[in-house]
Amino acid sequence: MLPGFQGDWWLQPGGHYSVKSGYKWLCPDGDVVQWRHIAYRRLQTRVRMARFGYVGDMECCLCAGALESAEHLFFECTYSALCVQCISSSLGIYIPSVDTWNWWLKHRFKSLFHKKVVGAAIVALVYYVWKARNHSLHNHVLVRPNVWVKPIISELVYRCKTQISICVRDQVESWLCTLS
């Protein structure tokens, strides 16, 4: 028998196996790695493709202002900055930029619910910026940033309403209703 399956250390104190104990055995506690650290270095941007022999236009297809790297697309690109402005004004909150979101979320909101909503908005923003980049690259058409706002907000409202617990105050519910 394989060493990982020997013994009963993964059993709960009552002697019964549970999915939770099996999952804890498979995924032990450790440092949490944020998805953005992995994803940003794996995206097929033009700068990354050049390392593998891509010879073509290296300019950002969203702003044409710099080389297309993940850092540029999500942190420096004027298109991304406009997207951040559109989303933050639609949410009625101030998001200075995507690169400071982690610090900003910790210090700006006291409500865990609001932190999660803004975090989900930023994740959606990263997704839609990448989608806009691909659309621009393949179709040679640049979609205005304000076009992405409505689907992002509707997805946020839907996700929040499905995740909302019974104990959430009426203020949060009314805030969500103003967004949709």
Tab-separated table of C-alpha atoms in Angstrom:
chain	number	residue	atom	x	y	z
A	1	MET	CA	0.000	0.000	0.000
A	2	LEU	CA	1.205	3.528	-0.746
A	3	PRO	CA	2.605	5.429	2.263
A	4	GLY	CA	-0.057	8.142	2.045
A	5	PHE	CA	-2.832	5.583	2.487
A	6	GLN	CA	-1.331	3.797	5.493
A	7	GLY	CA	-2.429	4.558	9.002
A	8	ASP	CA	-5.511	6.320	10.208
A	9	TRP	CA	-4.119	9.827	10.764
A	10	TRP	CA	-6.491	11.286	8.185
A	11	LEU	CA	-9.580	10.022	9.963
A	12	GLN	CA	-11.687	12.264	12.115
A	13	PRO	CA	-11.577	11.718	15.898
A	14	GLY	CA	-14.782	9.665	15.728
A	15	GLY	CA	-13.137	7.244	13.310
A	16	HIS	CA	-15.260	8.252	10.308
A	17	TYR	CA	-13.860	9.556	7.051
A	18	SER	CA	-15.232	12.837	5.738
A	19	VAL	CA	-14.659	14.759	2.560
A	20	LYS	CA	-13.356	17.638	4.666
A	21	SER	CA	-10.659	15.519	6.319
A	22	GLY	CA	-9.696	14.006	2.961
A	23	TYR	CA	-9.445	17.449	1.418
A	24	LYS	CA	-7.303	18.697	4.297
A	25	TRP	CA	-5.024	15.718	3.757
A	26	LEU	CA	-4.782	16.440	0.017
A	27	CYS	CA	-4.381	20.203	0.441
A	28	PRO	CA	-2.434	20.851	3.637
A	29	ASP	CA	-2.367	24.282	5.187
A	30	GLY	CA	0.347	26.537	3.883
A	31	ASP	CA	0.908	29.858	2.239
A	32	VAL	CA	-2.031	30.927	0.126
A	33	VAL	CA	-0.867	31.754	-3.389
A	34	GLN	CA	-3.020	34.353	-5.054
A	35	TRP	CA	-4.238	33.427	-8.518
A	36	ARG	CA	-2.987	36.666	-10.005
A	37	HIS	CA	0.637	35.800	-9.272
A	38	ILE	CA	0.273	32.646	-11.326
A	39	ALA	CA	-1.968	33.922	-14.089
A	40	TYR	CA	-0.050	37.087	-14.905
A	41	ARG	CA	3.079	35.142	-15.718
A	42	ARG	CA	1.254	32.584	-17.849
A	43	LEU	CA	-0.900	34.763	-20.109
A	44	GLN	CA	0.054	34.640	-23.766
A	45	THR	CA	0.887	38.317	-24.111
A	46	ARG	CA	2.982	39.492	-27.025
A	47	VAL	CA	6.060	40.053	-24.853
A	48	ARG	CA	5.804	36.513	-23.488
A	49	MET	CA	5.226	35.100	-26.973
A	50	ALA	CA	8.409	36.848	-28.161
A	51	ARG	CA	10.373	34.637	-25.781
A	52	PHE	CA	9.083	31.670	-27.770
A	53	GLY	CA	9.950	33.140	-31.160
A	54	TYR	CA	6.918	35.299	-31.998
A	55	VAL	CA	7.919	37.969	-34.479
A	56	GLY	CA	5.201	40.527	-34.917
A	57	ASP	CA	3.820	43.727	-33.552
A	58	MET	CA	4.613	43.936	-29.843
A	59	GLU	CA	2.433	46.987	-29.100
A	60	CYS	CA	-0.543	46.787	-26.792
A	61	CYS	CA	-3.614	46.377	-28.975
A	62	LEU	CA	-5.775	48.265	-26.468
A	63	CYS	CA	-3.825	51.506	-26.154
A	64	ALA	CA	-0.873	51.190	-28.564
A	65	GLY	CA	1.164	52.997	-25.928
A	66	ALA	CA	3.615	50.342	-24.762
A	67	LEU	CA	4.749	46.762	-25.176
A	68	GLU	CA	2.002	44.268	-24.394
A	69	SER	CA	2.933	42.545	-21.144
A	70	ALA	CA	0.631	41.365	-18.363
A	71	GLU	CA	1.905	44.149	-16.116
A	72	HIS	CA	1.096	46.722	-18.782
A	73	LEU	CA	-2.350	45.306	-19.638
A	74	PHE	CA	-3.639	45.189	-16.088
A	75	PHE	CA	-1.718	47.957	-14.333
A	76	GLU	CA	-0.417	50.568	-16.768
A	77	CYS	CA	-2.711	50.502	-19.808
A	78	THR	CA	-4.943	53.543	-20.266
A	79	TYR	CA	-7.743	51.216	-21.401
A	80	SER	CA	-7.585	49.350	-18.072
A	81	ALA	CA	-7.577	52.645	-16.196
A	82	LEU	CA	-10.740	53.716	-18.041
A	83	CYS	CA	-12.355	50.374	-17.188
A	84	VAL	CA	-11.497	50.883	-13.507
A	85	GLN	CA	-13.054	54.359	-13.617
A	86	CYS	CA	-16.242	53.076	-15.265
A	87	ILE	CA	-16.662	50.230	-12.777
A	88	SER	CA	-15.882	52.327	-9.712
A	89	SER	CA	-18.322	55.051	-10.741
A	90	SER	CA	-21.022	52.434	-11.425
A	91	LEU	CA	-20.470	50.901	-7.993
A	92	GLY	CA	-20.468	54.330	-6.399
A	93	ILE	CA	-17.062	53.765	-4.842
A	94	TYR	CA	-13.556	54.937	-5.506
A	95	ILE	CA	-11.008	52.429	-6.821
A	96	PRO	CA	-7.726	54.255	-7.495
A	97	SER	CA	-6.173	51.567	-9.706
A	98	VAL	CA	-6.001	47.805	-10.047
A	99	ASP	CA	-2.382	47.593	-8.860
A	100	THR	CA	-3.268	48.868	-5.385
A	101	TRP	CA	-6.447	46.856	-4.960
A	102	ASN	CA	-5.088	44.431	-2.367
A	103	TRP	CA	-3.943	47.193	-0.004
A	104	TRP	CA	-6.964	49.266	-0.820
A	105	LEU	CA	-9.479	46.509	-0.018
A	106	LYS	CA	-7.934	45.954	3.410
A	107	HIS	CA	-8.089	49.611	4.405
A	108	ARG	CA	-11.088	51.083	2.568
A	109	PHE	CA	-13.981	48.875	3.632
A	110	LYS	CA	-14.867	47.583	7.045
A	111	SER	CA	-17.685	45.390	5.737
A	112	LEU	CA	-16.554	41.973	4.554
A	113	PHE	CA	-19.448	41.927	2.100
A	114	HIS	CA	-18.323	45.161	0.422
A	115	LYS	CA	-14.741	43.863	0.281
A	116	LYS	CA	-15.951	40.745	-1.488
A	117	VAL	CA	-18.068	42.733	-3.946
A	118	VAL	CA	-15.177	45.006	-4.875
A	119	GLY	CA	-12.787	42.052	-5.058
A	120	ALA	CA	-15.193	40.274	-7.401
A	121	ALA	CA	-15.463	43.458	-9.478
A	122	ILE	CA	-11.698	43.599	-9.872
A	123	VAL	CA	-11.515	39.926	-10.834
A	124	ALA	CA	-14.263	40.512	-13.410
A	125	LEU	CA	-12.378	43.557	-14.626
A	126	VAL	CA	-9.231	41.512	-15.227
A	127	TYR	CA	-11.303	38.959	-17.137
A	128	TYR	CA	-12.987	41.600	-19.304
A	129	VAL	CA	-9.739	43.453	-20.028
A	130	TRP	CA	-8.270	40.187	-21.279
A	131	LYS	CA	-11.462	39.549	-23.264
A	132	ALA	CA	-11.253	43.053	-24.780
A	133	ARG	CA	-7.614	42.427	-25.654
A	134	ASN	CA	-8.471	39.181	-27.435
A	135	HIS	CA	-11.425	40.794	-29.214
A	136	SER	CA	-9.231	43.643	-30.396
A	137	LEU	CA	-6.463	41.299	-31.478
A	138	HIS	CA	-8.632	38.863	-33.434
A	139	ASN	CA	-11.372	41.152	-34.777
A	140	HIS	CA	-9.387	44.401	-35.119
A	141	VAL	CA	-12.141	46.235	-33.240
A	142	LEU	CA	-11.670	47.965	-29.898
A	143	VAL	CA	-14.717	47.842	-27.639
A	144	ARG	CA	-15.194	50.966	-25.533
A	145	PRO	CA	-14.619	50.369	-21.801
A	146	ASN	CA	-18.109	51.528	-20.833
A	147	VAL	CA	-19.575	48.668	-22.909
A	148	TRP	CA	-18.109	46.157	-20.428
A	149	VAL	CA	-19.637	47.887	-17.407
A	150	LYS	CA	-23.181	46.551	-17.793
A	151	PRO	CA	-22.224	42.845	-18.008
A	152	ILE	CA	-19.758	43.210	-15.128
A	153	ILE	CA	-22.340	44.891	-12.892
A	154	SER	CA	-25.091	42.414	-13.791
A	155	GLU	CA	-22.758	39.477	-13.081
A	156	LEU	CA	-21.753	41.071	-9.775
A	157	VAL	CA	-25.341	41.647	-8.705
A	158	TYR	CA	-26.328	38.098	-9.656
A	159	ARG	CA	-23.344	36.605	-7.837
A	160	CYS	CA	-23.926	38.724	-4.744
A	161	LYS	CA	-27.622	37.883	-4.606
A	162	THR	CA	-26.880	34.176	-4.824
A	163	GLN	CA	-24.182	34.443	-2.152
A	164	ILE	CA	-26.073	36.791	0.152
A	165	SER	CA	-26.983	35.351	3.533
A	166	ILE	CA	-30.186	35.919	5.444
A	167	CYS	CA	-28.430	37.984	8.109
A	168	VAL	CA	-27.228	40.674	5.667
A	169	ARG	CA	-28.706	44.021	6.505
A	170	ASP	CA	-31.287	45.818	4.366
A	171	GLN	CA	-28.693	48.453	3.406
A	172	VAL	CA	-26.663	45.917	1.461
A	173	GLU	CA	-29.773	44.611	-0.297
A	174	SER	CA	-30.836	48.130	-1.274
A	175	TRP	CA	-27.296	48.903	-2.471
A	176	LEU	CA	-27.398	45.832	-4.717
A	177	CYS	CA	-30.796	46.876	-6.088
A	178	THR	CA	-29.417	50.277	-7.088
A	179	LEU	CA	-26.687	48.558	-9.117
A	180	SER	CA	-28.997	46.389	-11.219
